[in-house]
C-alpha positions as a printed Julia matrix, in Angstrom:
104×3 Matrix{Float64}:
   0.0    0.0    0.0
   2.59   2.61   1.04
   5.3    3.35   3.56
   4.89   2.27   7.18
   6.35   4.47   9.91
   5.89   2.53  13.17
   2.13   2.51  13.35
   1.19   4.9   10.55
   0.6    3.7    7.04
   1.15   6.4    4.44
  -0.62   5.82   1.16
   1.16   7.81  -1.56
  -1.83   7.51  -3.89
  -4.2    9.07  -1.38
  -1.59  11.43   0.13
  -2.82  10.7    3.61
  -1.78   8.84   6.71
  -4.14   6.25   8.12
  -4.08   5.69  11.85
  -3.27   2.09  12.69
  -2.48   2.43  16.39
  -5.2    4.11  18.5
  -2.5    5.54  20.79
  -0.91   7.61  18.01
  -1.6   11.32  18.28
  -1.22  13.64  15.28
  -0.02  17.14  16.18
   0.17  20.29  14.11
   1.41  22.66  16.81
   3.83  22.53  19.72
   5.08  24.58  22.62
   8.26  23.88  24.57
   9.1   24.78  28.16
  12.19  24.02  30.2
  13.25  24.06  33.81
  16.53  23.2   35.49
  15.5   19.53  35.62
  12.91  18.96  32.89
  11.83  19.64  29.34
   8.09  19.76  28.66
   6.65  19.61  25.17
   2.96  20.41  24.75
   1.72  18.92  21.48
  -1.59  20.33  20.22
  -3.93  19.17  17.5
  -6.1   21.88  15.91
  -8.79  20.87  13.44
 -10.76  23.03  10.99
 -13.94  22.57  13.04
 -12.27  24.09  16.11
 -11.51  20.86  17.94
  -8.35  21.14  20.04
  -6.63  18.34  21.92
  -3.35  18.45  23.87
  -0.78  15.89  24.92
   2.14  16.76  27.18
   5.48  14.97  27.3
   7.99  15.59  30.08
  11.56  14.33  30.0
  14.95  14.91  31.56
  17.6   16.93  29.68
  19.58  13.83  28.65
  16.55  12.26  27.0
  15.67  15.6   25.36
  19.13  15.64  23.8
  18.69  12.05  22.63
  15.33  13.04  21.1
  16.99  15.96  19.29
  19.67  13.65  17.87
  17.05  11.12  16.72
  15.0   13.9   15.07
  18.11  15.28  13.34
  18.87  11.84  11.92
  15.27  11.24  10.82
  15.02  14.69   9.2
  18.3   14.17   7.32
  17.05  10.81   6.0
  13.69  12.33   5.02
  15.33  15.23   3.16
  17.67  12.86   1.29
  14.58  11.1   -0.09
  12.04  13.93  -0.42
  14.12  17.11  -0.6
  14.37  20.01   1.86
  11.56  20.56   4.34
  10.14  24.07   4.11
   9.82  26.08   7.31
   6.35  27.02   8.54
   6.66  30.69   7.49
   7.5   29.71   3.91
   4.55  27.31   3.78
   2.21  29.97   5.18
   3.41  32.52   2.6
   2.91  30.02  -0.24
  -0.57  29.21   1.04
  -1.46  32.9    1.32
  -0.35  33.44  -2.3
  -2.53  30.56  -3.52
  -5.55  31.95  -1.65
  -4.83  35.44  -3.0
  -4.57  34.13  -6.59
  -7.8   32.12  -6.25
  -9.74  35.13  -4.97
  -8.74  37.26  -7.99
């Protein structure tokens, strides 16, 4: 069908991820806080109908660094296959241009 990423099946033909594991949480926003002993990441899911759900993860600084290293490696592998990931501001600007063009 597509590519499986530990619990999510991505169907290239449909361009969507299908949830396989009910414990998987999709997030489209995050906030990070730190203290002397902990890192807290608040993951938020916003939907077009206004539904908002949060999940918080707390970890010690050593695990936060391990997470950063794992993300760096995964992002590098992703970009080797799919090309550079655009930052959120670039994506928003591109989206705004499409909306502007469609309204003219």
